[in-house]
Tab-separated table of C-alpha atoms and ligand atoms in Angstrom:
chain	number	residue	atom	x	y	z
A	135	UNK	CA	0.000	0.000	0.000
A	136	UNK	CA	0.941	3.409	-0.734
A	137	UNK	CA	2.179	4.870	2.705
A	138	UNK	CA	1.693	8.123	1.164
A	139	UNK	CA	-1.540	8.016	0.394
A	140	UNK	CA	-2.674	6.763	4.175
A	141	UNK	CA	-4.179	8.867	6.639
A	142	UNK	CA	-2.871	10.337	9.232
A	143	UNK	CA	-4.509	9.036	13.031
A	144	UNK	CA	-4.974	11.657	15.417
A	145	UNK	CA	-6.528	11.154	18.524
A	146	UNK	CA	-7.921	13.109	21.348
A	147	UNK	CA	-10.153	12.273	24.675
A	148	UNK	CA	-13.085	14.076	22.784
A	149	UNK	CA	-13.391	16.803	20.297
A	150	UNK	CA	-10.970	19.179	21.755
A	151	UNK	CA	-8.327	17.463	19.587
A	152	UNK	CA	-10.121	18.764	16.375
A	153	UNK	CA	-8.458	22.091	16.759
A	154	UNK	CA	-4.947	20.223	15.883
A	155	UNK	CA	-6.757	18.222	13.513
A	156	UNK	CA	-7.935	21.521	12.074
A	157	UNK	CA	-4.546	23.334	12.062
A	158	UNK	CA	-3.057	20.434	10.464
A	159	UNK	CA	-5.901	20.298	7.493
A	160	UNK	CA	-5.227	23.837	6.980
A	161	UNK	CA	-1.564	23.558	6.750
A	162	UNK	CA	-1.722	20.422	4.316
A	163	UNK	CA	-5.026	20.406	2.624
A	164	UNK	CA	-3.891	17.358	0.654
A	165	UNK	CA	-3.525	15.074	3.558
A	166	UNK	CA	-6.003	12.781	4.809
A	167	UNK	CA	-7.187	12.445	8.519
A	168	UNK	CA	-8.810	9.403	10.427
A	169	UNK	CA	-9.549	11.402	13.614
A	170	UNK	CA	-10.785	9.448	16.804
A	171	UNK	CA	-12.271	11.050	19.910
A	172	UNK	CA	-12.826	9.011	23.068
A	173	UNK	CA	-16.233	11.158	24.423
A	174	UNK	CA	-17.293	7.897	25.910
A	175	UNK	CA	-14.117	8.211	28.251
A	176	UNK	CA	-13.833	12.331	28.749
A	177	UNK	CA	-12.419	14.067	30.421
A	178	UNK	CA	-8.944	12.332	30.351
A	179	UNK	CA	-7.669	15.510	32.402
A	180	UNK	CA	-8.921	13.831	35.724
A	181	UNK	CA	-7.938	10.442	35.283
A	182	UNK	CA	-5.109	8.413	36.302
A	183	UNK	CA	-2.177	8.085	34.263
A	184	UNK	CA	-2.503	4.165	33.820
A	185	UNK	CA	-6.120	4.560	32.696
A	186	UNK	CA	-5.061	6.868	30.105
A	187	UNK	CA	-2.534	4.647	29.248
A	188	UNK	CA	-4.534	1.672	28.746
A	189	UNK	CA	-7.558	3.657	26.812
A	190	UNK	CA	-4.313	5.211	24.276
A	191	UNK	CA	-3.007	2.220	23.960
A	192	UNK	CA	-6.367	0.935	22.455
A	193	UNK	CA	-7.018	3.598	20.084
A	194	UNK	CA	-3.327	3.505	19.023
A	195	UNK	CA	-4.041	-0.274	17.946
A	196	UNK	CA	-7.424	0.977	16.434
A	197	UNK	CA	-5.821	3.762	14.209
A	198	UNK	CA	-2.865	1.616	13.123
A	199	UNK	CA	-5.657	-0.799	11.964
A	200	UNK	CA	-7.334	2.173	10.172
A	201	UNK	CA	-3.582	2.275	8.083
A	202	UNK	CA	-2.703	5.607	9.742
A	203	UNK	CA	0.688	6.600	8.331
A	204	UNK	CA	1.619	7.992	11.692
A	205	UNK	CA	-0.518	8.701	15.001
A	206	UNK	CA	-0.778	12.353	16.406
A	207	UNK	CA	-1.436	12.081	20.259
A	208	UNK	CA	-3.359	15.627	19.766
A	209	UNK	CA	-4.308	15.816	23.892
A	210	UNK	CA	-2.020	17.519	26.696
A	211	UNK	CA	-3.494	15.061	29.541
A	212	UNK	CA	-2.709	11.790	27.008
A	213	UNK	CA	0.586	13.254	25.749
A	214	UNK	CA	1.704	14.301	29.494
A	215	UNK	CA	0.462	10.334	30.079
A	216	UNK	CA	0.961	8.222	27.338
A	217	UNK	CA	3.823	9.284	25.131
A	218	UNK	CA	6.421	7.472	26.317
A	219	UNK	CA	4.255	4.249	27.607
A	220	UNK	CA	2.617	4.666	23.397
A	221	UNK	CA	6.497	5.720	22.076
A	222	UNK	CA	8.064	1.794	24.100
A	223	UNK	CA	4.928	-0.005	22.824
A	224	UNK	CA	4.649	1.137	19.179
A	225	UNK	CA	7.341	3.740	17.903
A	226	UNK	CA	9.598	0.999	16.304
A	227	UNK	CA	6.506	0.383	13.910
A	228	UNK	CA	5.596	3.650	13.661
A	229	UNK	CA	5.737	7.247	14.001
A	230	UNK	CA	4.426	8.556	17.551
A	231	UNK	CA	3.950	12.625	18.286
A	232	UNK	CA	2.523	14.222	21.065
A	233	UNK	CA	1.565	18.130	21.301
A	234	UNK	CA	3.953	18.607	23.830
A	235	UNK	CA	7.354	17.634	22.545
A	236	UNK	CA	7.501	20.651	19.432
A	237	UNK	CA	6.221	23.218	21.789
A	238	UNK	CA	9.586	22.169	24.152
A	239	UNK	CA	11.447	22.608	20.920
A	240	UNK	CA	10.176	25.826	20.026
A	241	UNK	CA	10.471	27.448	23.777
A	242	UNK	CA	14.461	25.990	23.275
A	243	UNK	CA	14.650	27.871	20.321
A	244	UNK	CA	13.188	31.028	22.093
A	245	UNK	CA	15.422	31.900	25.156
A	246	UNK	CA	12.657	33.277	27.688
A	247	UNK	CA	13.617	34.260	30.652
A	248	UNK	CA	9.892	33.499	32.546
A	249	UNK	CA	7.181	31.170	31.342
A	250	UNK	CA	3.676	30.465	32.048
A	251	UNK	CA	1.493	26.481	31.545
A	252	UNK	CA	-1.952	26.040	31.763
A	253	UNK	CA	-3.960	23.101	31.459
A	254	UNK	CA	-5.780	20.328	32.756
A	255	UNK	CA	-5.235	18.958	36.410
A	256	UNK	CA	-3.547	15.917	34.537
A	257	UNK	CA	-1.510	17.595	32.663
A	258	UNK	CA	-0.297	20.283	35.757
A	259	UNK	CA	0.227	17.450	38.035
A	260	UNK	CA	2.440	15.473	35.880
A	261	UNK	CA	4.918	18.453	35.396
A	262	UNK	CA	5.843	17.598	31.884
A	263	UNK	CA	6.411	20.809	30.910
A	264	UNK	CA	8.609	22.145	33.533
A	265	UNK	CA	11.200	18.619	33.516
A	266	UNK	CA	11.250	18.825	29.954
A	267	UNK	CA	12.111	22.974	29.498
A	268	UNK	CA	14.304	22.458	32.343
A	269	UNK	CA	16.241	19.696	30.398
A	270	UNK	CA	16.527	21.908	27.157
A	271	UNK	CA	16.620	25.278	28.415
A	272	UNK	CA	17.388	25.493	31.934
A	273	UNK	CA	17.828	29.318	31.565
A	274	UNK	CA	13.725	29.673	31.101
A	275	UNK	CA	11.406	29.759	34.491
A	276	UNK	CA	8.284	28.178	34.574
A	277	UNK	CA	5.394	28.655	36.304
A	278	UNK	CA	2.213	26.198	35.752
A	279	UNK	CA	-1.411	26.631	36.647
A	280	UNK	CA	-4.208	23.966	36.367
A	281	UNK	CA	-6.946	26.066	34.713
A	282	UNK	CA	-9.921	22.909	34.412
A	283	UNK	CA	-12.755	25.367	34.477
A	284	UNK	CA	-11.728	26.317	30.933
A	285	UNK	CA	-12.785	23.169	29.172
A	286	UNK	CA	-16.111	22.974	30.753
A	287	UNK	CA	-16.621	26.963	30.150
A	288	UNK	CA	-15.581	26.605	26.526
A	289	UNK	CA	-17.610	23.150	25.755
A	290	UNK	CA	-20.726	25.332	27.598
A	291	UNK	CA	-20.363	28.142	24.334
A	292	UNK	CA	-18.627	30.917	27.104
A	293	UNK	CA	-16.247	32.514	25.121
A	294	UNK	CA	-16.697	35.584	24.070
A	295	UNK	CA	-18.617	37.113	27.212
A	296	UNK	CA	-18.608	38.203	30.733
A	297	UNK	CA	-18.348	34.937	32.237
A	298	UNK	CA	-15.595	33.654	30.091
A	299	UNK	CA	-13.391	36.963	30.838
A	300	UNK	CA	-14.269	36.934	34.719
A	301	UNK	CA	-13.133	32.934	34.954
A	302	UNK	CA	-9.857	33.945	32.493
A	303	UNK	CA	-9.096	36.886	34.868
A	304	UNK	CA	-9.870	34.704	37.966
A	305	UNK	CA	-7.031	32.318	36.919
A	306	UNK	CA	-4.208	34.196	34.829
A	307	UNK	CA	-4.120	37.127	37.487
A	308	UNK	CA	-2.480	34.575	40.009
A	309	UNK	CA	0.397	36.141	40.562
A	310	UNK	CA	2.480	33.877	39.777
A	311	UNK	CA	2.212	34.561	36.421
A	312	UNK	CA	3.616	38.029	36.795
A	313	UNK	CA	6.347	38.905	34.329
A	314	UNK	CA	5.615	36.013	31.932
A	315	UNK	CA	6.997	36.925	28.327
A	316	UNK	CA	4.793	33.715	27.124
A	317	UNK	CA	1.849	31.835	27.967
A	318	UNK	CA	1.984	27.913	27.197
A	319	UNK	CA	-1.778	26.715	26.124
A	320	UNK	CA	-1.090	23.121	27.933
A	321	UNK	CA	-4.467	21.682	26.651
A	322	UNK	CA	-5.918	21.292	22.883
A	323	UNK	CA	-9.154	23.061	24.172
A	324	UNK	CA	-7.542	26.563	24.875
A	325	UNK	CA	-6.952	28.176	21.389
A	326	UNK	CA	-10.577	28.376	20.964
A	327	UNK	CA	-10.312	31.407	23.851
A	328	UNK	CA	-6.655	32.139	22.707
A	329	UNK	CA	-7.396	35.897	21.609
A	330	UNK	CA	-9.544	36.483	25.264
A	331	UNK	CA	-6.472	35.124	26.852
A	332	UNK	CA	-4.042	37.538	25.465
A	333	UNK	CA	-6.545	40.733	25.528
A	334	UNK	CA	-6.239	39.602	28.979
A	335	UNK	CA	-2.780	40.399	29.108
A	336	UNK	CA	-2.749	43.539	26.933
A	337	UNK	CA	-1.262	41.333	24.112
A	338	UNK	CA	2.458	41.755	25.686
A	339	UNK	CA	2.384	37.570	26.064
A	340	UNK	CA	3.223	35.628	23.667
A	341	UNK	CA	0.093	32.647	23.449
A	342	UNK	CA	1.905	29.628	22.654
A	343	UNK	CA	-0.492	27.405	21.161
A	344	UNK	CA	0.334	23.815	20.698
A	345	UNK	CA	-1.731	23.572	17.550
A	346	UNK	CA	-0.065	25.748	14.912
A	347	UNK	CA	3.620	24.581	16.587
A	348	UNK	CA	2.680	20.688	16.307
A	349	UNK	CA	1.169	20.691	12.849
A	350	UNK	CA	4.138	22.204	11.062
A	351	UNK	CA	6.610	19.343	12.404
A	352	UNK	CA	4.028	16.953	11.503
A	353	UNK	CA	4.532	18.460	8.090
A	354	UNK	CA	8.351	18.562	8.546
A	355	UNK	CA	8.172	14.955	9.560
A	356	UNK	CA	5.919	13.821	6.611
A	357	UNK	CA	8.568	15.446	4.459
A	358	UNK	CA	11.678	13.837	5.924
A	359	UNK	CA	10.236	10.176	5.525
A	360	UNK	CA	8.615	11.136	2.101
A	361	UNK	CA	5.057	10.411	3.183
A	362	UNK	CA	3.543	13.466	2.727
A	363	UNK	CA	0.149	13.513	0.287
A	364	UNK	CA	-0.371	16.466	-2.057
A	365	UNK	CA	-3.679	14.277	-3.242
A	366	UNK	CA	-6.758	15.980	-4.241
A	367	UNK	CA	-8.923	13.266	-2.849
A	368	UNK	CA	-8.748	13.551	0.470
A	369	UNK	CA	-11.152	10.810	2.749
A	370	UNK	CA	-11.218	12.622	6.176
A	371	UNK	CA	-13.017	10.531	8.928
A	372	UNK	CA	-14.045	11.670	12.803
A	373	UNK	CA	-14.877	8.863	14.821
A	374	UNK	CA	-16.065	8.808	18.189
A	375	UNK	CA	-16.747	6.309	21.234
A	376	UNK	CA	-19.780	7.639	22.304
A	377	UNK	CA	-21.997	10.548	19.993
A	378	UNK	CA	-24.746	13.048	21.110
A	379	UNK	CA	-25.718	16.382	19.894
A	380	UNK	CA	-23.897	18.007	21.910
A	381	UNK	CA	-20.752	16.517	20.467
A	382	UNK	CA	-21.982	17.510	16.754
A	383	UNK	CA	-22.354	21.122	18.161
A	384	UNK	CA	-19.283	21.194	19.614
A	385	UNK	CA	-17.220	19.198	17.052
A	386	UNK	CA	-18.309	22.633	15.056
A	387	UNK	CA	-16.777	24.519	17.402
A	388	UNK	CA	-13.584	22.858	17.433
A	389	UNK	CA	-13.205	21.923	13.699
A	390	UNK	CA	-14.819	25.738	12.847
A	391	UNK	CA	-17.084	23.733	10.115
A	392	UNK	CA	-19.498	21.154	10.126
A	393	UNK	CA	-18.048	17.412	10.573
A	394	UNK	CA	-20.016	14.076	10.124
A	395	UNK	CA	-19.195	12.283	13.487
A	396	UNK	CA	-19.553	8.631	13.384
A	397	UNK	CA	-19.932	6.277	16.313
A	398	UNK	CA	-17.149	3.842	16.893
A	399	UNK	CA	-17.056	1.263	19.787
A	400	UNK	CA	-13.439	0.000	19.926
A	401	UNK	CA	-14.031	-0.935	23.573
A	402	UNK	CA	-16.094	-4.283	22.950
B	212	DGL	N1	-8.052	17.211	25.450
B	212	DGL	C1	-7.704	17.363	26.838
B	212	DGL	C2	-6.289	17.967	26.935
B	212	DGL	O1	-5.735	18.496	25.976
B	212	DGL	C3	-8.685	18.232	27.562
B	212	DGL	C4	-10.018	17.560	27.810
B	212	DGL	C5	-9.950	16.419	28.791
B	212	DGL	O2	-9.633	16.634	29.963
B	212	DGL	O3	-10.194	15.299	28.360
B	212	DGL	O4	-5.708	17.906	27.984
């Protein structure tokens, strides 16, 4: 089979994950996606590490069945989990990226002095971000702040209004956060409020968010291995573990155009 030609799997704890997805269709029109969201397992940014483990591992198995060309781990709680558990398990067969490895790279290539993380509980607690800047740039200080009323408030459609910027002020204006030159988005829901968050902070902070970093070294990567797909006919496909509604809403949201959602059960 043309490797080329195959999708590429991306996967998520729900629809969050659709605003990679979406940065990556923008960036490379021509590739294919086979996207899978596990809504019958959200939120991933309160469970344990092993469960998140064991639920990646299955949907890992499930996209390489789907011939992904490579998997995209496109949640913070799963990538701050996961990667390396997914990376032992599977990365000799195939390629493995999370969403937080290129924003590490591109904070290296940076020199801050003072940083900023926010993101799920999960994602906080496992202090990914702060071993892995202090490992390649252990000039940069980072503060990190579990923010988990934002996925909630943004699933709920408050964005753009007074309860969105009350909850936004209520968490960035923890001091610790004073003097920040950049703000990490730690969690695949957060660009959707990514302009409220830097109004916030009179635009002098530099939002780093994960999904415009991560899709152009997928790109990069496609290159290198000469897998990349310049096709016109392109077969995307969202799958989920558990559909409602209120995930078709939402998946709007995320994707910032209507996607058909279709019900998956890997679990049985
Ligand atoms: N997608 C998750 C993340 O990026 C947020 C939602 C959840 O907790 O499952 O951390």
């Amino acid at each position: 089979m043309d490797l080329k030609r195959q999708p590429i799997g991306i996967f998520d704890s729900g629809v969050g994950g659709l605003t990679v997805a979406h940065a990556i269709k923008q960036l490379m029109p021509g590739e294919s996606i086979v996207y899978f969201g596990d809504t019958a397992h959200l939120p991933y940014g309160d469970k344990s590490a092993e469960l998140i483990c064991q639920y990646s591992e299955k949907i890992v198995e499930f996209l390489l069945g789907q011939n992904a060309k490579m998997i995209l781990i496109a949640c913070n709680s799963a990538s701050a989990s996961a990667y390396d558990y997914l990376q032992k398990k599977f990365g000799k067969d195939t390629i493995i990226l999370d969403v937080i490895s290129p924003v590490i790279e591109y904070v290296s290539s940076r020199n801050f002095k003072k940083i900023g993380v926010i993101g799920t509980k999960r994602t906080i607690a496992s202090g990914v971000y702060e071993k892995m800047i202090a490992l390649k740039s252990p000039e940069t200080k980072v503060v990190s702040l579990a923010t988990p009323l934002f996925v909630p408030m943004i699933e709920e459609g408050f964005i753009f209004d007074d309860i969105s910027n009350q909850i936004i002020r209520a968490y960035l204006s923890n001091q610790l956060f004073e003097g920040i030159e950049a703000l990490i988005l730690g969690c695949t829901h957060y660009p959707i409020i990514r302009n409220q968050i830097s109004k916030f902070f009179d635009f002098r902070v530099e939002i780093i968010d994960s999904s415009r970093v991560v899709s152009s070294v997928v790109r990069d990567i496609l290159q290198k291995n000469n897998i990349q797909n310049d096709s016109r006919l392109v077969n995307d496909r969202f799958l989920v573990s558990d559909y409602t509604e209120y995930f078709r809403k939402i998946a709007r949201l995320f994707f910032e155009k209507e996607i058909n959602l279709e019900k998956t059960d890997i679990w049985s």
